[in-house]
């Protein structure tokens, strides 16, 4: 069992220190009280080698939101960080949050600051999260910073949800169309094969192709999952291999409607992080560095990274952003106005609201545009299947 060191009061006056073994902090507190003492501080001894080997499981976006929301509420209520994490370790609904709270609590009790402890796990919390927490801790406004982070994560989750829901419908229709096509080819067309074979005239080319495809798929059905796996592997490689990713990102920015979706969703996250970090008291250059991390399009990231270099060389933020050639003019105007009036934080916040409205409009337009496109795709598939089935029947009727 773990060893705990404690500080307690004896008869309300004398300070007593000692060590006990217990399964957890709660049991340790009960043991100390049974000794007739009032515990004021309980710390767990941590083995340095064991501490270095501690790892935190990757948290999803919703788990991060739950973690930050609960911690922010507890800290705002005046509960110290260690006790807040101790409560979350025991009472949090999600297992990952309980484990994360336990590891953070243990390292803070060993002498680390909250920000330094999080900095050991950049793969879990991310550099934006860590940078904002560090700024909040140094400024003495950790509770406010956590609230800003919570709002930022909720906004990112909301934006992600909108984009996913927009793309979900066409993805579902495409998968359904593929399944119906496979069923038609493998089971319907073979049923008509003997009847078509009795005709004296040659079958239409579209019918012949469908029958041949059906025979192939029925015999070599195992090629279907192989083909799907190959497509998934190819897409995965294209997304993760940087040279291919650069080409893909350039192509996406040239597709109507989708280019605006990519641009404004990226800029929405960019400006949100910049606004939150600026409010937390982080220097402008560091705000830009944190904001660039949110960009998922490599073309945009490279251009905005170049803008940061110009800001470091003394150029105004609005002029540096303008030099990229991809920032919306209204956004440039807001940033320039904020710089000139000394109200950059307010203008960044208004810019976020502006981008959110534009993004909502783009998503609505894209949703409305996808529906007729899907109708055309489904109609074309149905037409091809119908022609393949009925053209031979029409031929025999004409004879």
C-alpha positions as a LaTeX table, in Angstrom:
\begin{tabular}{lrrr}
\hline
Residue & $x$ (\AA) & $y$ (\AA) & $z$ (\AA) \\
\hline
Unk1 & 0.00 & 0.00 & 0.00 \\
Unk2 & 1.10 & 3.62 & $-0.55$ \\
Unk3 & 2.83 & 5.56 & 2.22 \\
Unk4 & 1.36 & 8.91 & 3.25 \\
Unk5 & 3.00 & 11.68 & 5.22 \\
Unk6 & 0.63 & 13.83 & 7.24 \\
Unk7 & 0.39 & 16.98 & 9.25 \\
Unk8 & $-2.34$ & 17.09 & 11.90 \\
Unk9 & $-3.51$ & 18.92 & 15.00 \\
Unk10 & $-3.61$ & 17.24 & 18.43 \\
Unk11 & $-6.28$ & 18.62 & 20.75 \\
Unk12 & $-6.63$ & 21.59 & 18.39 \\
Unk13 & $-3.23$ & 23.09 & 19.33 \\
Unk14 & $-0.19$ & 20.83 & 18.94 \\
Unk15 & 1.08 & 20.18 & 15.39 \\
Unk16 & 1.88 & 16.52 & 14.80 \\
Unk17 & 3.67 & 15.03 & 11.77 \\
Unk18 & 4.06 & 11.39 & 10.84 \\
Unk19 & 3.71 & 8.63 & 8.28 \\
Unk20 & 1.07 & 5.95 & 7.75 \\
Unk21 & 0.16 & 3.35 & 5.14 \\
Unk22 & $-3.30$ & 3.28 & 3.58 \\
Unk23 & $-4.96$ & 2.20 & 0.35 \\
Unk24 & $-5.99$ & 5.77 & $-0.56$ \\
Unk25 & $-6.18$ & 9.31 & 0.82 \\
Unk26 & $-9.67$ & 8.80 & 2.22 \\
Unk27 & $-8.57$ & 5.75 & 4.23 \\
Unk28 & $-5.48$ & 7.64 & 5.40 \\
Unk29 & $-7.65$ & 10.49 & 6.66 \\
Unk30 & $-9.91$ & 8.03 & 8.53 \\
Unk31 & $-6.91$ & 6.37 & 10.18 \\
Unk32 & $-5.53$ & 9.74 & 11.33 \\
Unk33 & $-8.90$ & 10.73 & 12.81 \\
Unk34 & $-9.12$ & 7.42 & 14.68 \\
Unk35 & $-5.79$ & 8.36 & 16.25 \\
Unk36 & $-7.54$ & 11.37 & 17.79 \\
Unk37 & $-5.92$ & 13.84 & 15.38 \\
Unk38 & $-7.37$ & 16.39 & 12.96 \\
Unk39 & $-5.57$ & 16.06 & 9.57 \\
Unk40 & $-4.60$ & 19.33 & 7.87 \\
Unk41 & $-2.37$ & 17.98 & 5.09 \\
Unk42 & $-1.84$ & 14.52 & 3.60 \\
Unk43 & 0.80 & 13.80 & 0.95 \\
Unk44 & 1.61 & 10.56 & $-0.83$ \\
Unk45 & 5.24 & 9.56 & $-1.27$ \\
Unk46 & 6.04 & 9.17 & $-4.96$ \\
Unk47 & 8.86 & 7.06 & $-6.32$ \\
Unk48 & 10.78 & 9.17 & $-8.86$ \\
Unk49 & 11.31 & 6.29 & $-11.30$ \\
Unk50 & 7.66 & 5.30 & $-11.06$ \\
Unk51 & 6.62 & 8.90 & $-11.63$ \\
Unk52 & 8.63 & 9.10 & $-14.84$ \\
Unk53 & 6.99 & 5.93 & $-16.14$ \\
Unk54 & 3.44 & 7.27 & $-15.57$ \\
Unk55 & 1.52 & 7.74 & $-18.76$ \\
Unk56 & $-1.86$ & 9.30 & $-19.47$ \\
Unk57 & $-4.25$ & 7.76 & $-21.98$ \\
Unk58 & $-5.27$ & 9.94 & $-24.92$ \\
Unk59 & $-8.37$ & 11.99 & $-24.12$ \\
Unk60 & $-11.07$ & 12.65 & $-26.68$ \\
Unk61 & $-12.34$ & 16.19 & $-27.24$ \\
Unk62 & $-15.46$ & 15.54 & $-25.16$ \\
Unk63 & $-13.37$ & 14.03 & $-22.35$ \\
Unk64 & $-11.16$ & 17.13 & $-22.33$ \\
Unk65 & $-14.26$ & 19.30 & $-22.09$ \\
Unk66 & $-15.57$ & 17.24 & $-19.15$ \\
Unk67 & $-12.18$ & 17.36 & $-17.43$ \\
Unk68 & $-11.77$ & 21.12 & $-17.80$ \\
Unk69 & $-15.41$ & 21.90 & $-16.92$ \\
Unk70 & $-15.28$ & 19.95 & $-13.66$ \\
Unk71 & $-11.85$ & 21.30 & $-12.69$ \\
Unk72 & $-12.87$ & 24.89 & $-13.46$ \\
Unk73 & $-16.01$ & 24.61 & $-11.32$ \\
Unk74 & $-14.06$ & 23.17 & $-8.37$ \\
Unk75 & $-11.29$ & 25.78 & $-8.57$ \\
Unk76 & $-13.80$ & 28.62 & $-8.89$ \\
Unk77 & $-15.47$ & 27.32 & $-5.72$ \\
Unk78 & $-12.20$ & 27.91 & $-3.86$ \\
Unk79 & $-11.10$ & 24.27 & $-3.65$ \\
Unk80 & $-7.30$ & 23.86 & $-4.07$ \\
Unk81 & $-6.02$ & 22.14 & $-7.20$ \\
Unk82 & $-4.81$ & 19.00 & $-5.38$ \\
Unk83 & $-8.11$ & 18.47 & $-3.60$ \\
Unk84 & $-10.04$ & 19.18 & $-6.82$ \\
Unk85 & $-8.04$ & 16.53 & $-8.66$ \\
Unk86 & $-8.46$ & 14.18 & $-5.70$ \\
Unk87 & $-12.24$ & 14.58 & $-5.92$ \\
Unk88 & $-12.17$ & 13.98 & $-9.70$ \\
Unk89 & $-9.98$ & 10.91 & $-9.18$ \\
Unk90 & $-12.65$ & 9.36 & $-7.00$ \\
Unk91 & $-15.90$ & 10.72 & $-8.43$ \\
Unk92 & $-15.45$ & 11.41 & $-12.17$ \\
Unk93 & $-17.79$ & 9.37 & $-14.37$ \\
Unk94 & $-15.21$ & 8.56 & $-17.06$ \\
Unk95 & $-12.36$ & 6.18 & $-16.25$ \\
Unk96 & $-9.80$ & 8.12 & $-18.31$ \\
Unk97 & $-10.59$ & 11.31 & $-16.40$ \\
Unk98 & $-10.16$ & 9.51 & $-13.06$ \\
Unk99 & $-6.78$ & 8.12 & $-14.16$ \\
Unk100 & $-5.66$ & 11.49 & $-15.55$ \\
Unk101 & $-6.67$ & 13.28 & $-12.33$ \\
Unk102 & $-4.75$ & 10.74 & $-10.24$ \\
Unk103 & $-1.52$ & 11.17 & $-12.21$ \\
Unk104 & $-1.73$ & 14.98 & $-12.24$ \\
Unk105 & $-2.55$ & 15.08 & $-8.52$ \\
Unk106 & 0.40 & 12.82 & $-7.67$ \\
Unk107 & 2.89 & 14.94 & $-9.58$ \\
Unk108 & 1.57 & 18.24 & $-8.21$ \\
Unk109 & 1.85 & 16.85 & $-4.67$ \\
Unk110 & 5.47 & 15.97 & $-5.49$ \\
Unk111 & 6.22 & 19.63 & $-6.13$ \\
Unk112 & 5.33 & 20.36 & $-9.76$ \\
Unk113 & 3.11 & 23.23 & $-10.86$ \\
Unk114 & $-0.14$ & 22.51 & $-12.68$ \\
Unk115 & 1.21 & 23.82 & $-16.00$ \\
Unk116 & 4.55 & 21.99 & $-15.70$ \\
Unk117 & 2.73 & 18.74 & $-14.97$ \\
Unk118 & 0.56 & 19.12 & $-18.07$ \\
Unk119 & 3.63 & 20.05 & $-20.14$ \\
Unk120 & 4.94 & 16.51 & $-19.60$ \\
Unk121 & 2.02 & 15.17 & $-21.67$ \\
Unk122 & 1.82 & 17.32 & $-24.84$ \\
Unk123 & 0.43 & 14.36 & $-26.79$ \\
Unk124 & $-2.59$ & 14.33 & $-24.48$ \\
Unk125 & $-3.33$ & 18.00 & $-23.79$ \\
Unk126 & $-1.70$ & 19.69 & $-26.79$ \\
Unk127 & 0.57 & 22.73 & $-26.88$ \\
Unk128 & $-2.35$ & 25.18 & $-27.06$ \\
Unk129 & $-3.88$ & 23.80 & $-23.87$ \\
Unk130 & $-0.52$ & 23.80 & $-22.07$ \\
Unk131 & 0.42 & 27.31 & $-23.23$ \\
Unk132 & $-2.87$ & 28.79 & $-22.07$ \\
Unk133 & $-2.74$ & 27.04 & $-18.69$ \\
Unk134 & 0.81 & 28.27 & $-18.12$ \\
Unk135 & $-0.21$ & 31.85 & $-18.94$ \\
Unk136 & $-3.22$ & 31.60 & $-16.64$ \\
Unk137 & $-1.16$ & 30.17 & $-13.79$ \\
Unk138 & 1.52 & 32.87 & $-14.12$ \\
Unk139 & $-1.07$ & 35.67 & $-14.21$ \\
Unk140 & $-3.01$ & 34.27 & $-11.25$ \\
Unk141 & $-6.15$ & 33.80 & $-13.36$ \\
Unk142 & $-6.11$ & 30.04 & $-13.80$ \\
Unk143 & $-9.87$ & 29.74 & $-13.20$ \\
Unk144 & $-10.69$ & 32.32 & $-15.89$ \\
Unk145 & $-8.22$ & 30.73 & $-18.30$ \\
Unk146 & $-9.75$ & 27.29 & $-17.76$ \\
Unk147 & $-13.17$ & 28.79 & $-18.50$ \\
Unk148 & $-11.79$ & 30.27 & $-21.74$ \\
Unk149 & $-10.26$ & 26.91 & $-22.65$ \\
Unk150 & $-13.58$ & 25.17 & $-21.96$ \\
Unk151 & $-15.42$ & 27.60 & $-24.24$ \\
Unk152 & $-12.74$ & 27.15 & $-26.90$ \\
Unk153 & $-12.99$ & 23.35 & $-26.78$ \\
Unk154 & $-16.79$ & 23.49 & $-26.87$ \\
Unk155 & $-16.62$ & 25.74 & $-29.92$ \\
Unk156 & $-14.20$ & 23.39 & $-31.68$ \\
Unk157 & $-16.47$ & 20.45 & $-30.84$ \\
Unk158 & $-19.48$ & 22.35 & $-32.20$ \\
Unk159 & $-17.66$ & 23.25 & $-35.43$ \\
Unk160 & $-16.45$ & 19.68 & $-35.86$ \\
Unk161 & $-19.98$ & 18.40 & $-35.29$ \\
Unk162 & $-21.39$ & 20.72 & $-37.96$ \\
Unk163 & $-18.81$ & 19.67 & $-40.55$ \\
Unk164 & $-19.22$ & 15.96 & $-39.77$ \\
Unk165 & $-23.02$ & 16.17 & $-39.91$ \\
Unk166 & $-22.78$ & 17.93 & $-43.28$ \\
Unk167 & $-20.58$ & 15.19 & $-44.73$ \\
Unk168 & $-22.47$ & 12.34 & $-43.03$ \\
Unk169 & $-25.44$ & 12.44 & $-45.43$ \\
Unk170 & $-23.46$ & 12.08 & $-48.69$ \\
Unk171 & $-21.24$ & 9.42 & $-47.09$ \\
Unk172 & $-24.32$ & 7.42 & $-46.06$ \\
Unk173 & $-25.89$ & 7.76 & $-49.51$ \\
Unk174 & $-22.69$ & 6.66 & $-51.26$ \\
Unk175 & $-22.32$ & 3.59 & $-49.01$ \\
Unk176 & $-25.99$ & 2.69 & $-49.51$ \\
Unk177 & $-25.68$ & 3.09 & $-53.29$ \\
Unk178 & $-22.62$ & 0.81 & $-53.33$ \\
Unk179 & $-24.45$ & $-1.87$ & $-51.32$ \\
Unk180 & $-27.50$ & $-1.76$ & $-53.59$ \\
Unk181 & $-25.27$ & $-1.97$ & $-56.68$ \\
Unk182 & $-23.44$ & $-5.01$ & $-55.28$ \\
Unk183 & $-26.72$ & $-6.77$ & $-54.50$ \\
Unk184 & $-28.02$ & $-6.07$ & $-58.01$ \\
Unk185 & $-24.84$ & $-7.32$ & $-59.65$ \\
Unk186 & $-24.37$ & $-10.44$ & $-57.54$ \\
Unk187 & $-27.97$ & $-11.65$ & $-57.20$ \\
Unk188 & $-30.39$ & $-9.89$ & $-59.59$ \\
Unk189 & $-28.50$ & $-9.99$ & $-62.87$ \\
Unk190 & $-27.45$ & $-13.66$ & $-62.54$ \\
Unk191 & $-31.16$ & $-14.52$ & $-62.15$ \\
Unk192 & $-31.87$ & $-13.00$ & $-65.58$ \\
Unk193 & $-28.77$ & $-14.47$ & $-67.22$ \\
Unk194 & $-30.45$ & $-17.66$ & $-68.54$ \\
Unk195 & $-33.39$ & $-15.71$ & $-69.93$ \\
Unk196 & $-31.10$ & $-13.26$ & $-71.73$ \\
Unk197 & $-29.08$ & $-16.19$ & $-73.15$ \\
Unk198 & $-32.12$ & $-17.43$ & $-75.07$ \\
Unk199 & $-32.22$ & $-14.30$ & $-77.20$ \\
Unk200 & $-30.78$ & $-14.52$ & $-80.69$ \\
Unk201 & $-29.49$ & $-10.94$ & $-80.77$ \\
Unk202 & $-26.39$ & $-9.84$ & $-78.93$ \\
Unk203 & $-27.06$ & $-8.26$ & $-75.59$ \\
Unk204 & $-26.59$ & $-4.48$ & $-75.18$ \\
Unk205 & $-23.10$ & $-3.58$ & $-74.01$ \\
Unk206 & $-24.35$ & $-2.24$ & $-70.69$ \\
Unk207 & $-26.17$ & $-5.51$ & $-69.92$ \\
Unk208 & $-23.13$ & $-7.59$ & $-70.88$ \\
Unk209 & $-20.92$ & $-5.49$ & $-68.61$ \\
Unk210 & $-23.31$ & $-5.87$ & $-65.68$ \\
Unk211 & $-23.54$ & $-9.67$ & $-66.12$ \\
Unk212 & $-19.76$ & $-10.01$ & $-66.40$ \\
Unk213 & $-19.27$ & $-7.85$ & $-63.31$ \\
Unk214 & $-21.85$ & $-9.91$ & $-61.42$ \\
Unk215 & $-20.20$ & $-13.22$ & $-62.38$ \\
Unk216 & $-16.81$ & $-11.90$ & $-61.32$ \\
Unk217 & $-18.03$ & $-10.59$ & $-57.96$ \\
Unk218 & $-19.98$ & $-13.77$ & $-57.21$ \\
Unk219 & $-16.93$ & $-15.93$ & $-57.91$ \\
Unk220 & $-14.29$ & $-13.67$ & $-56.43$ \\
Unk221 & $-16.35$ & $-12.07$ & $-53.66$ \\
Unk222 & $-13.32$ & $-11.91$ & $-51.38$ \\
Unk223 & $-11.83$ & $-9.20$ & $-53.60$ \\
Unk224 & $-14.48$ & $-6.79$ & $-52.29$ \\
Unk225 & $-13.04$ & $-6.44$ & $-48.74$ \\
Unk226 & $-9.54$ & $-6.42$ & $-50.24$ \\
Unk227 & $-10.54$ & $-3.56$ & $-52.53$ \\
Unk228 & $-12.13$ & $-1.64$ & $-49.64$ \\
Unk229 & $-9.03$ & $-2.16$ & $-47.48$ \\
Unk230 & $-6.83$ & $-0.95$ & $-50.34$ \\
Unk231 & $-8.94$ & 2.20 & $-50.73$ \\
Unk232 & $-8.77$ & 2.90 & $-46.97$ \\
Unk233 & $-5.00$ & 2.30 & $-46.95$ \\
Unk234 & $-4.54$ & 4.58 & $-49.95$ \\
Unk235 & $-6.57$ & 7.39 & $-48.35$ \\
Unk236 & $-4.70$ & 6.96 & $-45.07$ \\
Unk237 & $-1.36$ & 7.18 & $-46.89$ \\
Unk238 & $-2.44$ & 10.24 & $-48.86$ \\
Unk239 & $-3.50$ & 12.02 & $-45.67$ \\
Unk240 & $-0.43$ & 11.13 & $-43.58$ \\
Unk241 & 2.32 & 11.24 & $-46.22$ \\
Unk242 & 3.33 & 14.91 & $-46.27$ \\
Unk243 & 4.14 & 15.31 & $-50.01$ \\
Unk244 & 0.76 & 13.79 & $-50.93$ \\
Unk245 & $-0.94$ & 15.79 & $-48.19$ \\
Unk246 & 0.46 & 19.03 & $-49.61$ \\
Unk247 & $-0.94$ & 18.23 & $-53.06$ \\
Unk248 & $-4.30$ & 17.19 & $-51.58$ \\
Unk249 & $-4.52$ & 20.40 & $-49.54$ \\
Unk250 & $-3.85$ & 22.50 & $-52.65$ \\
Unk251 & $-6.52$ & 20.66 & $-54.64$ \\
Unk252 & $-9.13$ & 21.00 & $-51.88$ \\
Unk253 & $-8.67$ & 24.78 & $-51.81$ \\
Unk254 & $-9.66$ & 24.93 & $-55.49$ \\
Unk255 & $-12.94$ & 23.00 & $-55.19$ \\
Unk256 & $-15.97$ & 25.36 & $-55.08$ \\
Unk257 & $-17.87$ & 25.42 & $-51.75$ \\
Unk258 & $-15.44$ & 22.98 & $-50.13$ \\
Unk259 & $-12.63$ & 25.55 & $-50.34$ \\
Unk260 & $-14.69$ & 28.05 & $-48.32$ \\
Unk261 & $-15.58$ & 25.35 & $-45.81$ \\
Unk262 & $-11.89$ & 24.53 & $-45.30$ \\
Unk263 & $-10.80$ & 28.18 & $-45.19$ \\
Unk264 & $-13.41$ & 29.46 & $-42.76$ \\
Unk265 & $-13.38$ & 26.42 & $-40.45$ \\
Unk266 & $-9.59$ & 26.73 & $-40.15$ \\
Unk267 & $-9.69$ & 30.48 & $-39.64$ \\
Unk268 & $-12.48$ & 30.10 & $-37.07$ \\
Unk269 & $-10.26$ & 27.86 & $-34.93$ \\
Unk270 & $-7.23$ & 30.06 & $-35.63$ \\
Unk271 & $-8.88$ & 33.26 & $-34.49$ \\
Unk272 & $-10.57$ & 31.60 & $-31.50$ \\
Unk273 & $-7.23$ & 30.40 & $-30.11$ \\
Unk274 & $-5.62$ & 33.77 & $-30.84$ \\
Unk275 & $-8.45$ & 35.60 & $-29.04$ \\
Unk276 & $-8.35$ & 33.34 & $-25.96$ \\
Unk277 & $-4.54$ & 33.41 & $-25.69$ \\
Unk278 & $-4.45$ & 37.21 & $-26.14$ \\
Unk279 & $-7.03$ & 37.63 & $-23.34$ \\
Unk280 & $-4.85$ & 35.38 & $-21.16$ \\
Unk281 & $-1.99$ & 37.88 & $-21.51$ \\
Unk282 & 0.22 & 35.94 & $-23.92$ \\
Unk283 & 2.37 & 38.10 & $-26.28$ \\
Unk284 & 1.01 & 38.53 & $-29.82$ \\
Unk285 & 3.76 & 36.48 & $-31.48$ \\
Unk286 & 3.18 & 33.59 & $-29.09$ \\
Unk287 & $-0.58$ & 33.91 & $-29.70$ \\
Unk288 & 0.06 & 33.49 & $-33.43$ \\
Unk289 & 2.27 & 30.46 & $-32.81$ \\
Unk290 & $-0.45$ & 28.79 & $-30.74$ \\
Unk291 & $-3.12$ & 29.70 & $-33.29$ \\
Unk292 & $-1.14$ & 28.24 & $-36.22$ \\
Unk293 & $-1.13$ & 24.85 & $-34.48$ \\
Unk294 & $-4.90$ & 24.61 & $-35.06$ \\
Unk295 & $-4.59$ & 24.88 & $-38.86$ \\
Unk296 & $-5.09$ & 21.51 & $-40.54$ \\
Unk297 & $-4.45$ & 22.63 & $-44.13$ \\
Unk298 & $-0.70$ & 22.59 & $-44.90$ \\
Unk299 & $-0.97$ & 25.40 & $-47.47$ \\
Unk300 & $-2.63$ & 27.69 & $-44.95$ \\
Unk301 & $-0.22$ & 26.66 & $-42.20$ \\
Unk302 & 2.84 & 27.46 & $-44.32$ \\
Unk303 & 1.51 & 30.89 & $-45.32$ \\
Unk304 & 0.49 & 31.81 & $-41.78$ \\
Unk305 & 3.88 & 30.64 & $-40.46$ \\
Unk306 & 5.49 & 33.03 & $-42.93$ \\
Unk307 & 3.27 & 35.81 & $-41.56$ \\
Unk308 & 4.55 & 35.13 & $-38.03$ \\
Unk309 & 8.13 & 35.63 & $-39.21$ \\
Unk310 & 7.14 & 39.05 & $-40.59$ \\
Unk311 & 5.51 & 40.01 & $-37.28$ \\
Unk312 & 8.70 & 39.02 & $-35.47$ \\
Unk313 & 10.60 & 41.31 & $-37.84$ \\
Unk314 & 8.42 & 44.27 & $-36.82$ \\
Unk315 & 5.50 & 44.22 & $-39.26$ \\
Unk316 & 2.00 & 44.84 & $-37.93$ \\
Unk317 & $-0.19$ & 41.77 & $-37.52$ \\
Unk318 & $-2.80$ & 43.00 & $-40.01$ \\
Unk319 & $-0.16$ & 43.68 & $-42.69$ \\
Unk320 & 1.51 & 40.31 & $-42.10$ \\
Unk321 & $-1.84$ & 38.53 & $-42.40$ \\
Unk322 & $-2.65$ & 40.50 & $-45.56$ \\
Unk323 & 0.61 & 39.36 & $-47.17$ \\
Unk324 & $-0.59$ & 35.73 & $-47.07$ \\
Unk325 & $-3.34$ & 36.47 & $-49.61$ \\
Unk326 & $-5.77$ & 34.00 & $-47.99$ \\
Unk327 & $-7.20$ & 35.92 & $-45.01$ \\
Unk328 & $-10.73$ & 37.33 & $-45.58$ \\
Unk329 & $-10.77$ & 41.12 & $-46.08$ \\
Unk330 & $-13.31$ & 41.71 & $-43.31$ \\
Unk331 & $-11.05$ & 39.89 & $-40.87$ \\
Unk332 & $-8.06$ & 41.96 & $-41.96$ \\
Unk333 & $-10.09$ & 45.13 & $-41.44$ \\
Unk334 & $-11.09$ & 44.05 & $-37.92$ \\
Unk335 & $-7.50$ & 43.22 & $-36.92$ \\
Unk336 & $-6.20$ & 46.50 & $-38.36$ \\
Unk337 & $-8.90$ & 48.46 & $-36.53$ \\
Unk338 & $-8.08$ & 46.68 & $-33.28$ \\
Unk339 & $-4.37$ & 47.46 & $-33.63$ \\
Unk340 & $-4.99$ & 51.16 & $-34.33$ \\
Unk341 & $-7.53$ & 51.63 & $-31.53$ \\
Unk342 & $-5.71$ & 49.50 & $-28.95$ \\
Unk343 & $-8.72$ & 47.15 & $-28.73$ \\
Unk344 & $-7.25$ & 44.14 & $-30.51$ \\
Unk345 & $-8.77$ & 41.68 & $-28.02$ \\
Unk346 & $-12.31$ & 42.99 & $-28.60$ \\
Unk347 & $-11.88$ & 42.96 & $-32.38$ \\
Unk348 & $-10.52$ & 39.41 & $-32.31$ \\
Unk349 & $-13.61$ & 38.33 & $-30.36$ \\
Unk350 & $-15.89$ & 40.06 & $-32.89$ \\
Unk351 & $-13.92$ & 38.44 & $-35.69$ \\
Unk352 & $-14.64$ & 35.02 & $-34.17$ \\
Unk353 & $-18.38$ & 35.77 & $-34.15$ \\
Unk354 & $-18.18$ & 36.99 & $-37.75$ \\
Unk355 & $-16.40$ & 33.83 & $-38.91$ \\
Unk356 & $-18.88$ & 31.61 & $-37.08$ \\
Unk357 & $-21.81$ & 33.24 & $-38.90$ \\
Unk358 & $-20.06$ & 32.87 & $-42.26$ \\
Unk359 & $-19.24$ & 29.25 & $-41.48$ \\
Unk360 & $-22.86$ & 28.49 & $-40.58$ \\
Unk361 & $-23.96$ & 30.03 & $-43.88$ \\
Unk362 & $-21.41$ & 27.96 & $-45.82$ \\
Unk363 & $-22.51$ & 24.74 & $-44.13$ \\
Unk364 & $-26.18$ & 25.49 & $-44.90$ \\
Unk365 & $-25.33$ & 26.22 & $-48.55$ \\
Unk366 & $-23.23$ & 23.08 & $-48.82$ \\
Unk367 & $-25.99$ & 20.97 & $-47.29$ \\
Unk368 & $-28.53$ & 22.32 & $-49.77$ \\
Unk369 & $-26.12$ & 21.78 & $-52.69$ \\
Unk370 & $-25.32$ & 18.20 & $-51.70$ \\
Unk371 & $-28.95$ & 17.03 & $-51.79$ \\
Unk372 & $-29.52$ & 17.57 & $-55.56$ \\
Unk373 & $-26.06$ & 16.16 & $-56.32$ \\
Unk374 & $-26.94$ & 13.00 & $-54.40$ \\
Unk375 & $-30.26$ & 12.77 & $-56.26$ \\
Unk376 & $-28.40$ & 12.93 & $-59.57$ \\
Unk377 & $-25.93$ & 10.25 & $-58.44$ \\
Unk378 & $-28.67$ & 7.89 & $-57.20$ \\
Unk379 & $-30.78$ & 8.59 & $-60.28$ \\
Unk380 & $-27.85$ & 7.77 & $-62.57$ \\
Unk381 & $-27.22$ & 4.46 & $-60.80$ \\
Unk382 & $-30.91$ & 3.52 & $-60.98$ \\
Unk383 & $-31.04$ & 4.49 & $-64.67$ \\
Unk384 & $-28.00$ & 2.33 & $-65.52$ \\
Unk385 & $-29.46$ & $-0.66$ & $-63.69$ \\
Unk386 & $-32.86$ & $-0.21$ & $-65.32$ \\
Unk387 & $-31.38$ & 0.08 & $-68.82$ \\
Unk388 & $-29.24$ & $-3.00$ & $-68.27$ \\
Unk389 & $-32.29$ & $-5.03$ & $-67.22$ \\
Unk390 & $-34.95$ & $-3.77$ & $-69.63$ \\
Unk391 & $-33.05$ & $-3.13$ & $-72.89$ \\
Unk392 & $-32.85$ & $-6.89$ & $-73.67$ \\
Unk393 & $-36.57$ & $-7.21$ & $-72.93$ \\
Unk394 & $-37.33$ & $-4.34$ & $-75.30$ \\
Unk395 & $-35.18$ & $-6.03$ & $-77.98$ \\
Unk396 & $-37.10$ & $-9.29$ & $-77.70$ \\
Unk397 & $-40.41$ & $-7.42$ & $-77.78$ \\
Unk398 & $-39.40$ & $-5.55$ & $-80.96$ \\
Unk399 & $-38.60$ & $-8.83$ & $-82.62$ \\
\hline
\end{tabular}
